C-alpha positions as semicolon CSV with decimal commas, in nm:
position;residue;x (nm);y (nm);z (nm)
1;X;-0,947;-2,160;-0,613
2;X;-0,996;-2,071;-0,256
3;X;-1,290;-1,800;-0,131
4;X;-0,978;-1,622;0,018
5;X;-0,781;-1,621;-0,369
6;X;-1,165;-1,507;-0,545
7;X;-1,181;-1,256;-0,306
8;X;-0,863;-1,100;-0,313
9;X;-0,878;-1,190;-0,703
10;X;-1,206;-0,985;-0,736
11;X;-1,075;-0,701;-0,554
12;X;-0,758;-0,665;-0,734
13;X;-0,967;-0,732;-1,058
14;X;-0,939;-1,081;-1,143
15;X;-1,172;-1,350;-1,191
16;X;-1,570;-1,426;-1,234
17;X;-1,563;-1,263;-0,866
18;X;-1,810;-0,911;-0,884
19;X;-1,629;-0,660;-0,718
20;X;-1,796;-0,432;-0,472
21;X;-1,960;-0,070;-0,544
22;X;-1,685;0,202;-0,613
23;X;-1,519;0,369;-0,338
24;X;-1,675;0,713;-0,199
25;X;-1,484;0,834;0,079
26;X;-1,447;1,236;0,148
27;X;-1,223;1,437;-0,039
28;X;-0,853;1,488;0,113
29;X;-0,944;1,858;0,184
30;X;-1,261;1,789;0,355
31;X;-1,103;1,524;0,613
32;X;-1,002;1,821;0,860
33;X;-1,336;2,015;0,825
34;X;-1,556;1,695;0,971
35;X;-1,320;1,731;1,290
36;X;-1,496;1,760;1,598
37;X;-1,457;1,749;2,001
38;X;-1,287;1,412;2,124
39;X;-1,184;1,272;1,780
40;X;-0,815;1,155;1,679
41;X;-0,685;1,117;1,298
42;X;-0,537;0,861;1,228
43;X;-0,280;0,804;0,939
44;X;-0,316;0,424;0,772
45;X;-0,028;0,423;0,533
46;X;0,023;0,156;0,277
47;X;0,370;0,245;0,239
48;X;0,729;0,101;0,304
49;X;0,803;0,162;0,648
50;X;1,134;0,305;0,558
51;X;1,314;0,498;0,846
52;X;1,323;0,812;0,608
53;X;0,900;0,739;0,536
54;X;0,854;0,672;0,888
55;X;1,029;1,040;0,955
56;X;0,799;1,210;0,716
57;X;0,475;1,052;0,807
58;X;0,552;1,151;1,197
59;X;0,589;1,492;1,065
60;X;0,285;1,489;0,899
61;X;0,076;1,331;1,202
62;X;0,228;1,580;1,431
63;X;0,120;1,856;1,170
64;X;-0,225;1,716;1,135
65;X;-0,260;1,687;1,538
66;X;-0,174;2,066;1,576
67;X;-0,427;2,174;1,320
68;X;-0,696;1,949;1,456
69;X;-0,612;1,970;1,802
70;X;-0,683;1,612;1,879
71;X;-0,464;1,301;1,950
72;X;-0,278;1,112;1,613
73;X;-0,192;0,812;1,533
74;X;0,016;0,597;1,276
75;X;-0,007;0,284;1,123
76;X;0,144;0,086;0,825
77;X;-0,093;-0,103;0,633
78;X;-0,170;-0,374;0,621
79;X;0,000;-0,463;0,959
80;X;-0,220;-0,224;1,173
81;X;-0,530;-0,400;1,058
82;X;-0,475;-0,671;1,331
83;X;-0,459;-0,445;1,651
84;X;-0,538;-0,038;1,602
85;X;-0,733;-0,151;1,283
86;X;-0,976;-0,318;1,480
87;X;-1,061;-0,011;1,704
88;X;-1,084;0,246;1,362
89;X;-1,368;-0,007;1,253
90;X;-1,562;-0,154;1,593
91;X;-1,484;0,132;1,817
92;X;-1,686;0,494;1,854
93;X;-1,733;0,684;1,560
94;X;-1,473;0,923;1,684
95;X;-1,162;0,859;1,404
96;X;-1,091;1,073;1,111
97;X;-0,845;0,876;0,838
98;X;-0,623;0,924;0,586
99;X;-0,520;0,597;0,416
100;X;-0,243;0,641;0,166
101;X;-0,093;0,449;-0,093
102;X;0,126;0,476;-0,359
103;X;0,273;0,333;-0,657
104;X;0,522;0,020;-0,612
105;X;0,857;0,055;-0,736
106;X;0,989;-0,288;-0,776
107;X;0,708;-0,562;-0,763
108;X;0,698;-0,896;-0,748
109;X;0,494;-1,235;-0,847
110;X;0,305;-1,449;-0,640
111;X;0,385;-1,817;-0,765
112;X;0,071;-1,975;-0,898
113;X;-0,178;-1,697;-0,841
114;X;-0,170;-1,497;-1,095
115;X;-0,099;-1,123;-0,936
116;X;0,156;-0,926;-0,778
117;X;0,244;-0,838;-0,400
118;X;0,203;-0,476;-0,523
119;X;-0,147;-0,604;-0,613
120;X;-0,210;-0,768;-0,303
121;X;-0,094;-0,466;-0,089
122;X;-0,348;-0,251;-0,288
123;X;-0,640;-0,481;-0,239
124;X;-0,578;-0,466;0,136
125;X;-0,570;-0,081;0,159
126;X;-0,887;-0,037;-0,082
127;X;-1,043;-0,345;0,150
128;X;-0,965;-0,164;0,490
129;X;-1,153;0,186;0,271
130;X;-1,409;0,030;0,201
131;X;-1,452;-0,161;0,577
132;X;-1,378;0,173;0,740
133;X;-1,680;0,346;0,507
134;X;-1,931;0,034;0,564
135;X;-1,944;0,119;0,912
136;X;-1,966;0,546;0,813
137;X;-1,647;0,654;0,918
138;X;-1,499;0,929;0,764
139;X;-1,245;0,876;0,536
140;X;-0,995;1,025;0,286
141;X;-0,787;0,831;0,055
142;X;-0,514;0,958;-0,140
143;X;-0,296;0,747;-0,371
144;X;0,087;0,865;-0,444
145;X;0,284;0,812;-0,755
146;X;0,579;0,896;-0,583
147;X;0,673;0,869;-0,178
148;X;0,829;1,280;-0,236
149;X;0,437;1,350;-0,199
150;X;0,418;1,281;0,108
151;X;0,513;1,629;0,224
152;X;0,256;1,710;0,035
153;X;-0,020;1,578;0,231
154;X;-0,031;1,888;0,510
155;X;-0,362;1,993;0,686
156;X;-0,519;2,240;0,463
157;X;-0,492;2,597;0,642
């Protein structure tokens, strides 16, 4: 077994690997009230990247940017992690994030590893949590048994 497969093994619960202390990022209602002057929210969204999902979540940004008054973005996990990902965790503490995830419909095995792609795709998400908190960034996670909950996911008023 690689350091790459324990790791990934560990986080998704498998193995002699220990996992890492439990997540504590803010609560979803709190994320808006820890907006200041010059931040952005960002959206981190371990979703599919449907064209109807991609509709909704541009809804929500644009609904969170309004309340806020600050800039938005959007990214799908665990693609962003290679360009906007890097600024969330080594730029100024100036981002306020909402990673989302939610259950997987139709999953699949990885040959000879002994867990899923829906596994895998979790692991990421509660990786790029826990990344984002190590380095005190404020964050709100909120995981979805269904995508119809997105709407759900407005700026409290």
């Amino acid at each position: 077994m690689t350091l790459g497969s324990a790791l990934v093994g560990a986080a998704i619960g498998i193995g002699a690997v220990h996992t890492c202390a439990p997540d504590h990022w803010m609560p979803f209602a709190a994320l808006g009230r820890g907006a200041k002057r010059g931040d952005y929210f960002a959206i981190l969204a371990y979703v599919p990247p449907t064209p109807e999902v991609f509709a909704q979540l541009q809804r929500l940004r644009a609904a969170w940017g309004e309340a806020l008054g600050c800039a938005t973005t959007l990214g799908f996990g665990p693609r962003y992690l290679h360009s906007t990902g890097q600024l969330h965790k080594g730029g100024p503490d100036s981002g306020l994030f909402l990673v989302i995830t939610t259950d997987i419909a139709e999953d699949i095995d990885i040959p000879e590893m002994g867990w899923t792609f829906g596994q895998l795709h979790h692991a990421q998400a509660r990786g790029d949590v826990r990344a984002l908190l190590a380095r005190g960034r404020r964050v709100a996670h909120v995981h979805l048994s269904s995508l119809a909950e997105i709407s759900q996911l407005r700026p409290p008023t």
